[in-house]
Amino acid sequence: MLPDLQKEDPSQMLYEAARLYYEHNFSQQQIAEKLGVSRPGVSRLLQKARSRGIVRIEIIDPANRGTALEHELQNRFNLKAVTVVPYESENDDAVKSRLARAAAKFLEQIITDGTILGVSWGTTLQAVSLALSKKKLRNMAVVQLNGGISRAEYDTHASEIVRRLGERFGAVPYLLPLPAVVDRAELKQNITSDKNIARTLDLGEQATVALYTVGSFGHQSALVKADYFEPVEVEHLLDEGAVGDICSRIISRDGSISSPELDERTIGISLGALQEKPWSVAVAGGRQKIAPVRAALEGSYCNVLITDEITATELLEQ
């Protein structure tokens, strides 16, 4: 027995339990006796080891068949790839964590030397950047696809995401330190005509991989909380059928742009450019994202979808 193991280093017991169970095929009862803990305690140690990333379980599917749900979604919406993660609770953080790990795994599979990776912002993509393993590549760039939010209390983690992805892949990061929406189309034209800003925007258009989330649109949206819209404008957009946003561009239920005038004032990649990407990867899940994700699919803005069981099931039933 190892009664002093936890006193010396609590995390060491996690490693010990994980090695005994996964590498040496000890039963949980044998581990309990060896470590001097209860059998339920061993179960908790193993679960904690998985949640902390000490243990990673990977299922190898040689035929790349995926689940029936993934296969049906892929066929229904003519997608290149679909990943559906389990949905075990209404906890947004738990869903986001699963989505982030799945997105990170997918990125690691498709990113190669010379890739230009375009990314949007938000807490989901921040979680993806944290879930990625280091993979040093050559001649790679990471570029911010759309303007952000300047109010600190609504931090979108935009620059943090780009820099961290650059660090993970050994890539050059390109930031877009601009507002997502400006007051006038003429102002946008003046801003984006600057050669440095134009270069970053052009790089986003050239990106071979685009990674973004699909946001829901309403009074609690990040763009609305950042004071880009007056309450009356929000109500008008909702009345016109607005359900979500992709890279700060507001879309309606059928996937169309909700307001062409607003779209002319939005700084970032066009939705048309997303349709042309070799890999256009949307990462979104949770009940509040069902309508926005469906709108994204109706607009054919993504060819890869990473979502959860609840969203996937609803998309197929509607």
Tab-separated table of C-alpha atoms in Angstrom:
chain	number	residue	atom	x	y	z
A	1	MET	CA	0.000	0.000	0.000
A	2	LEU	CA	1.058	3.584	-0.617
A	3	PRO	CA	-0.577	5.572	2.191
A	4	ASP	CA	1.701	8.618	1.846
A	5	LEU	CA	1.291	9.057	-1.909
A	6	GLN	CA	-1.588	11.528	-1.719
A	7	LYS	CA	0.072	13.534	1.062
A	8	GLU	CA	3.229	14.016	-0.984
A	9	ASP	CA	1.513	14.929	-4.236
A	10	PRO	CA	-2.269	14.560	-4.745
A	11	SER	CA	-1.854	14.440	-8.497
A	12	GLN	CA	0.623	11.566	-8.237
A	13	MET	CA	-2.167	9.265	-7.097
A	14	LEU	CA	-4.042	10.045	-10.326
A	15	TYR	CA	-1.056	8.978	-12.405
A	16	GLU	CA	-0.549	5.847	-10.293
A	17	ALA	CA	-4.186	4.770	-10.534
A	18	ALA	CA	-4.278	5.464	-14.283
A	19	ARG	CA	-1.112	3.460	-14.978
A	20	LEU	CA	-2.259	0.502	-12.902
A	21	TYR	CA	-5.672	0.418	-14.590
A	22	TYR	CA	-4.871	1.241	-18.218
A	23	GLU	CA	-1.279	-0.004	-18.597
A	24	HIS	CA	-1.120	-2.929	-16.166
A	25	ASN	CA	-4.759	-4.119	-16.323
A	26	PHE	CA	-5.309	-4.014	-12.549
A	27	SER	CA	-8.941	-4.226	-11.467
A	28	GLN	CA	-10.373	-1.292	-9.526
A	29	GLN	CA	-10.481	-3.484	-6.408
A	30	GLN	CA	-6.784	-4.366	-6.792
A	31	ILE	CA	-5.921	-0.685	-7.205
A	32	ALA	CA	-7.969	0.196	-4.113
A	33	GLU	CA	-6.019	-2.317	-2.039
A	34	LYS	CA	-2.672	-1.173	-3.434
A	35	LEU	CA	-3.289	2.543	-2.928
A	36	GLY	CA	-5.217	2.254	0.313
A	37	VAL	CA	-8.394	3.896	-0.920
A	38	SER	CA	-11.977	2.712	-1.407
A	39	ARG	CA	-13.147	1.164	-4.681
A	40	PRO	CA	-15.461	4.162	-5.385
A	41	GLY	CA	-12.439	6.327	-4.675
A	42	VAL	CA	-10.524	4.557	-7.455
A	43	SER	CA	-13.412	5.177	-9.832
A	44	ARG	CA	-13.279	8.892	-8.992
A	45	LEU	CA	-9.505	8.955	-9.506
A	46	LEU	CA	-9.847	7.394	-12.964
A	47	GLN	CA	-12.599	9.818	-13.934
A	48	LYS	CA	-10.514	12.774	-12.751
A	49	ALA	CA	-7.507	11.473	-14.690
A	50	ARG	CA	-9.605	11.489	-17.875
A	51	SER	CA	-11.097	14.941	-17.233
A	52	ARG	CA	-7.617	16.425	-16.661
A	53	GLY	CA	-6.279	14.900	-19.862
A	54	ILE	CA	-3.898	12.519	-18.047
A	55	VAL	CA	-5.715	9.704	-19.841
A	56	ARG	CA	-6.945	10.055	-23.410
A	57	ILE	CA	-9.094	7.339	-24.937
A	58	GLU	CA	-9.095	7.159	-28.724
A	59	ILE	CA	-11.274	4.882	-30.829
A	60	ILE	CA	-9.647	3.857	-34.093
A	61	ASP	CA	-12.197	3.287	-36.851
A	62	PRO	CA	-10.216	1.959	-39.852
A	63	ALA	CA	-13.193	2.368	-42.191
A	64	ASN	CA	-13.883	5.888	-40.855
A	65	ARG	CA	-17.555	4.990	-40.579
A	66	GLY	CA	-18.460	7.245	-37.649
A	67	THR	CA	-21.795	6.993	-35.899
A	68	ALA	CA	-25.153	6.603	-37.594
A	69	LEU	CA	-26.056	10.134	-36.483
A	70	GLU	CA	-22.917	11.579	-38.068
A	71	HIS	CA	-23.476	9.616	-41.266
A	72	GLU	CA	-27.079	10.799	-41.584
A	73	LEU	CA	-26.152	14.452	-40.980
A	74	GLN	CA	-23.339	14.255	-43.502
A	75	ASN	CA	-25.672	12.897	-46.180
A	76	ARG	CA	-28.600	15.187	-45.369
A	77	PHE	CA	-26.587	18.400	-45.585
A	78	ASN	CA	-23.909	17.311	-48.059
A	79	LEU	CA	-21.018	17.791	-45.631
A	80	LYS	CA	-17.428	16.578	-45.946
A	81	ALA	CA	-17.237	15.531	-42.304
A	82	VAL	CA	-19.358	15.530	-39.139
A	83	THR	CA	-18.435	14.905	-35.521
A	84	VAL	CA	-21.184	14.488	-32.930
A	85	VAL	CA	-20.176	14.517	-29.256
A	86	PRO	CA	-22.265	13.085	-26.394
A	87	TYR	CA	-24.734	15.361	-24.627
A	88	GLU	CA	-24.979	14.379	-20.976
A	89	SER	CA	-26.220	17.538	-19.268
A	90	GLU	CA	-27.541	21.052	-19.830
A	91	ASN	CA	-24.238	22.427	-18.546
A	92	ASP	CA	-22.909	24.705	-21.308
A	93	ASP	CA	-19.324	24.376	-20.105
A	94	ALA	CA	-19.464	20.572	-20.296
A	95	VAL	CA	-20.855	20.674	-23.846
A	96	LYS	CA	-18.298	23.298	-24.869
A	97	SER	CA	-15.450	21.228	-23.455
A	98	ARG	CA	-16.459	18.168	-25.480
A	99	LEU	CA	-16.890	20.235	-28.636
A	100	ALA	CA	-13.474	21.844	-28.115
A	101	ARG	CA	-11.687	18.519	-27.743
A	102	ALA	CA	-13.391	17.147	-30.865
A	103	ALA	CA	-12.551	20.279	-32.865
A	104	ALA	CA	-8.929	20.194	-31.683
A	105	LYS	CA	-8.604	16.558	-32.749
A	106	PHE	CA	-10.082	17.321	-36.172
A	107	LEU	CA	-7.775	20.302	-36.699
A	108	GLU	CA	-4.727	18.240	-35.799
A	109	GLN	CA	-5.712	15.783	-38.536
A	110	ILE	CA	-6.153	18.291	-41.381
A	111	ILE	CA	-3.573	21.014	-40.617
A	112	THR	CA	-0.355	20.556	-42.599
A	113	ASP	CA	2.697	22.573	-43.655
A	114	GLY	CA	1.720	25.713	-45.536
A	115	THR	CA	-1.830	25.866	-44.156
A	116	ILE	CA	-3.456	29.259	-43.678
A	117	LEU	CA	-5.844	28.837	-40.746
A	118	GLY	CA	-8.538	31.480	-40.333
A	119	VAL	CA	-10.275	31.696	-36.954
A	120	SER	CA	-13.101	33.673	-35.434
A	121	TRP	CA	-13.408	34.378	-31.713
A	122	GLY	CA	-15.451	33.521	-28.609
A	123	THR	CA	-15.328	31.164	-25.645
A	124	THR	CA	-15.830	28.035	-27.762
A	125	LEU	CA	-12.780	28.774	-29.897
A	126	GLN	CA	-10.811	29.758	-26.834
A	127	ALA	CA	-11.551	26.261	-25.475
A	128	VAL	CA	-10.403	24.753	-28.791
A	129	SER	CA	-7.097	26.643	-28.615
A	130	LEU	CA	-6.534	25.303	-25.097
A	131	ALA	CA	-7.343	21.715	-26.120
A	132	LEU	CA	-4.804	21.559	-28.972
A	133	SER	CA	-1.561	19.658	-28.661
A	134	LYS	CA	1.653	21.194	-29.983
A	135	LYS	CA	2.408	20.344	-33.605
A	136	LYS	CA	5.182	22.374	-35.185
A	137	LEU	CA	4.609	23.060	-38.880
A	138	ARG	CA	6.399	25.023	-41.580
A	139	ASN	CA	5.167	28.072	-43.485
A	140	MET	CA	1.870	28.209	-41.624
A	141	ALA	CA	-0.174	31.291	-40.719
A	142	VAL	CA	-3.081	31.858	-38.339
A	143	VAL	CA	-5.309	34.828	-39.140
A	144	GLN	CA	-8.242	36.466	-37.356
A	145	LEU	CA	-11.270	36.352	-39.651
A	146	ASN	CA	-13.408	39.174	-38.247
A	147	GLY	CA	-13.277	42.236	-36.059
A	148	GLY	CA	-13.795	41.891	-32.336
A	149	ILE	CA	-15.221	43.682	-29.341
A	150	SER	CA	-13.364	46.447	-27.536
A	151	ARG	CA	-15.273	46.422	-24.231
A	152	ALA	CA	-13.148	44.528	-21.701
A	153	GLU	CA	-16.113	43.061	-19.791
A	154	TYR	CA	-17.132	41.205	-22.955
A	155	ASP	CA	-13.723	39.821	-23.826
A	156	THR	CA	-13.939	37.686	-26.969
A	157	HIS	CA	-10.380	36.344	-26.507
A	158	ALA	CA	-9.716	37.171	-30.177
A	159	SER	CA	-6.011	38.033	-29.966
A	160	GLU	CA	-5.440	35.364	-27.319
A	161	ILE	CA	-6.904	32.660	-29.585
A	162	VAL	CA	-4.824	33.658	-32.619
A	163	ARG	CA	-1.612	33.891	-30.607
A	164	ARG	CA	-2.173	30.570	-28.850
A	165	LEU	CA	-2.958	28.776	-32.110
A	166	GLY	CA	0.171	30.292	-33.596
A	167	GLU	CA	2.159	28.990	-30.650
A	168	ARG	CA	0.629	25.500	-30.870
A	169	PHE	CA	1.451	25.127	-34.562
A	170	GLY	CA	4.590	27.247	-34.734
A	171	ALA	CA	2.691	29.564	-37.087
A	172	VAL	CA	2.799	33.314	-37.735
A	173	PRO	CA	-0.241	35.025	-36.113
A	174	TYR	CA	-2.103	37.854	-37.880
A	175	LEU	CA	-4.472	39.933	-35.753
A	176	LEU	CA	-7.371	42.147	-36.781
A	177	PRO	CA	-7.639	44.714	-33.940
A	178	LEU	CA	-10.779	46.350	-35.285
A	179	PRO	CA	-14.448	46.594	-34.299
A	180	ALA	CA	-16.765	43.935	-35.706
A	181	VAL	CA	-19.278	46.539	-36.890
A	182	VAL	CA	-18.845	50.247	-37.652
A	183	ASP	CA	-21.408	53.041	-37.995
A	184	ARG	CA	-21.164	53.623	-41.735
A	185	ALA	CA	-20.177	51.644	-44.808
A	186	GLU	CA	-17.916	54.538	-45.858
A	187	LEU	CA	-16.029	54.283	-42.571
A	188	LYS	CA	-15.487	50.574	-43.111
A	189	GLN	CA	-14.106	51.260	-46.583
A	190	ASN	CA	-11.676	53.837	-45.191
A	191	ILE	CA	-10.485	51.471	-42.456
A	192	THR	CA	-10.076	48.418	-44.659
A	193	SER	CA	-8.214	50.359	-47.347
A	194	ASP	CA	-5.193	50.604	-45.030
A	195	LYS	CA	-2.549	48.340	-46.564
A	196	ASN	CA	-1.786	46.402	-43.372
A	197	ILE	CA	-5.447	45.773	-42.580
A	198	ALA	CA	-6.153	44.895	-46.214
A	199	ARG	CA	-3.297	42.374	-46.123
A	200	THR	CA	-4.769	40.622	-43.079
A	201	LEU	CA	-8.278	40.580	-44.578
A	202	ASP	CA	-6.896	39.189	-47.841
A	203	LEU	CA	-5.081	36.480	-45.903
A	204	GLY	CA	-8.384	35.517	-44.288
A	205	GLU	CA	-9.960	35.222	-47.724
A	206	GLN	CA	-7.071	32.972	-48.787
A	207	ALA	CA	-7.321	30.704	-45.730
A	208	THR	CA	-7.568	27.035	-46.637
A	209	VAL	CA	-9.113	26.179	-43.267
A	210	ALA	CA	-11.717	28.381	-41.567
A	211	LEU	CA	-12.662	27.614	-37.958
A	212	TYR	CA	-15.556	29.435	-36.335
A	213	THR	CA	-18.555	29.029	-34.101
A	214	VAL	CA	-22.182	29.847	-34.867
A	215	GLY	CA	-23.684	32.276	-32.368
A	216	SER	CA	-27.326	32.736	-31.475
A	217	PHE	CA	-28.709	36.235	-32.039
A	218	GLY	CA	-30.774	38.093	-29.455
A	219	HIS	CA	-30.582	40.626	-26.658
A	220	GLN	CA	-27.955	38.496	-24.852
A	221	SER	CA	-25.647	38.116	-27.851
A	222	ALA	CA	-22.062	39.301	-27.445
A	223	LEU	CA	-22.434	41.750	-30.330
A	224	VAL	CA	-25.544	43.248	-28.740
A	225	LYS	CA	-23.971	43.476	-25.282
A	226	ALA	CA	-21.041	45.278	-26.876
A	227	ASP	CA	-23.459	48.075	-27.892
A	228	TYR	CA	-23.134	47.489	-31.625
A	229	PHE	CA	-26.941	47.529	-31.816
A	230	GLU	CA	-29.659	49.623	-30.239
A	231	PRO	CA	-32.556	47.618	-28.696
A	232	VAL	CA	-34.892	48.761	-31.476
A	233	GLU	CA	-32.419	47.426	-34.083
A	234	VAL	CA	-32.286	44.078	-32.330
A	235	GLU	CA	-36.079	43.852	-32.304
A	236	HIS	CA	-36.226	44.749	-35.980
A	237	LEU	CA	-33.672	42.068	-36.893
A	238	LEU	CA	-35.508	39.474	-34.808
A	239	ASP	CA	-38.791	40.406	-36.472
A	240	GLU	CA	-37.095	39.926	-39.834
A	241	GLY	CA	-36.089	36.391	-38.851
A	242	ALA	CA	-32.518	36.815	-37.563
A	243	VAL	CA	-31.436	33.756	-35.598
A	244	GLY	CA	-27.648	33.781	-35.447
A	245	ASP	CA	-24.286	35.116	-36.527
A	246	ILE	CA	-21.237	33.715	-38.265
A	247	CYS	CA	-18.056	35.780	-38.035
A	248	SER	CA	-20.226	38.738	-36.853
A	249	ARG	CA	-22.533	38.531	-39.889
A	250	ILE	CA	-26.194	38.179	-38.887
A	251	ILE	CA	-28.153	35.451	-40.670
A	252	SER	CA	-31.833	34.560	-40.904
A	253	ARG	CA	-33.516	31.157	-40.615
A	254	ASP	CA	-33.001	30.370	-44.297
A	255	GLY	CA	-29.291	31.215	-44.105
A	256	SER	CA	-29.592	34.543	-45.922
A	257	ILE	CA	-28.013	37.780	-44.673
A	258	SER	CA	-30.566	39.449	-42.382
A	259	SER	CA	-29.679	43.010	-43.323
A	260	PRO	CA	-27.561	43.873	-46.391
A	261	GLU	CA	-27.045	47.382	-44.997
A	262	LEU	CA	-25.665	45.981	-41.730
A	263	ASP	CA	-23.543	43.510	-43.653
A	264	GLU	CA	-21.900	46.418	-45.505
A	265	ARG	CA	-20.787	47.803	-42.125
A	266	THR	CA	-19.367	44.508	-40.832
A	267	ILE	CA	-15.609	43.983	-40.913
A	268	GLY	CA	-14.332	40.519	-41.695
A	269	ILE	CA	-14.550	37.591	-44.037
A	270	SER	CA	-17.621	37.329	-46.248
A	271	LEU	CA	-19.940	34.371	-45.864
A	272	GLY	CA	-19.538	33.716	-49.569
A	273	ALA	CA	-15.817	33.148	-48.980
A	274	LEU	CA	-16.629	30.580	-46.287
A	275	GLN	CA	-18.667	28.621	-48.827
A	276	GLU	CA	-15.560	28.276	-51.022
A	277	LYS	CA	-13.118	27.030	-48.389
A	278	PRO	CA	-11.605	23.544	-48.737
A	279	TRP	CA	-12.340	23.192	-45.007
A	280	SER	CA	-15.026	25.408	-43.471
A	281	VAL	CA	-15.422	24.099	-39.924
A	282	ALA	CA	-18.354	25.168	-37.728
A	283	VAL	CA	-18.171	24.267	-34.040
A	284	ALA	CA	-21.428	24.805	-32.147
A	285	GLY	CA	-23.780	22.933	-29.848
A	286	GLY	CA	-26.380	23.224	-27.123
A	287	ARG	CA	-30.129	23.791	-27.369
A	288	GLN	CA	-29.784	27.533	-27.982
A	289	LYS	CA	-27.650	26.850	-31.062
A	290	ILE	CA	-30.103	24.579	-32.916
A	291	ALA	CA	-31.735	27.333	-34.998
A	292	PRO	CA	-28.447	29.155	-35.790
A	293	VAL	CA	-26.698	25.934	-36.807
A	294	ARG	CA	-29.590	24.983	-39.066
A	295	ALA	CA	-29.415	28.433	-40.676
A	296	ALA	CA	-25.676	27.944	-41.262
A	297	LEU	CA	-26.403	24.611	-42.943
A	298	GLU	CA	-29.191	26.122	-45.038
A	299	GLY	CA	-26.710	28.726	-46.264
A	300	SER	CA	-24.072	26.057	-47.010
A	301	TYR	CA	-21.506	28.088	-45.082
A	302	CYS	CA	-19.786	25.062	-43.555
A	303	ASN	CA	-18.679	21.743	-45.004
A	304	VAL	CA	-17.621	20.357	-41.623
A	305	LEU	CA	-19.880	20.385	-38.557
A	306	ILE	CA	-18.811	19.597	-35.003
A	307	THR	CA	-21.852	19.529	-32.728
A	308	ASP	CA	-23.608	17.550	-29.985
A	309	GLU	CA	-26.250	14.807	-29.940
A	310	ILE	CA	-29.171	17.084	-29.032
A	311	THR	CA	-28.429	19.556	-31.818
A	312	ALA	CA	-27.769	16.794	-34.334
A	313	THR	CA	-31.009	14.987	-33.501
A	314	GLU	CA	-33.068	18.176	-33.745
A	315	LEU	CA	-31.490	19.093	-37.076
A	316	LEU	CA	-32.522	15.748	-38.522
A	317	GLU	CA	-36.031	15.847	-37.087
A	318	GLN	CA	-36.942	19.354	-38.240
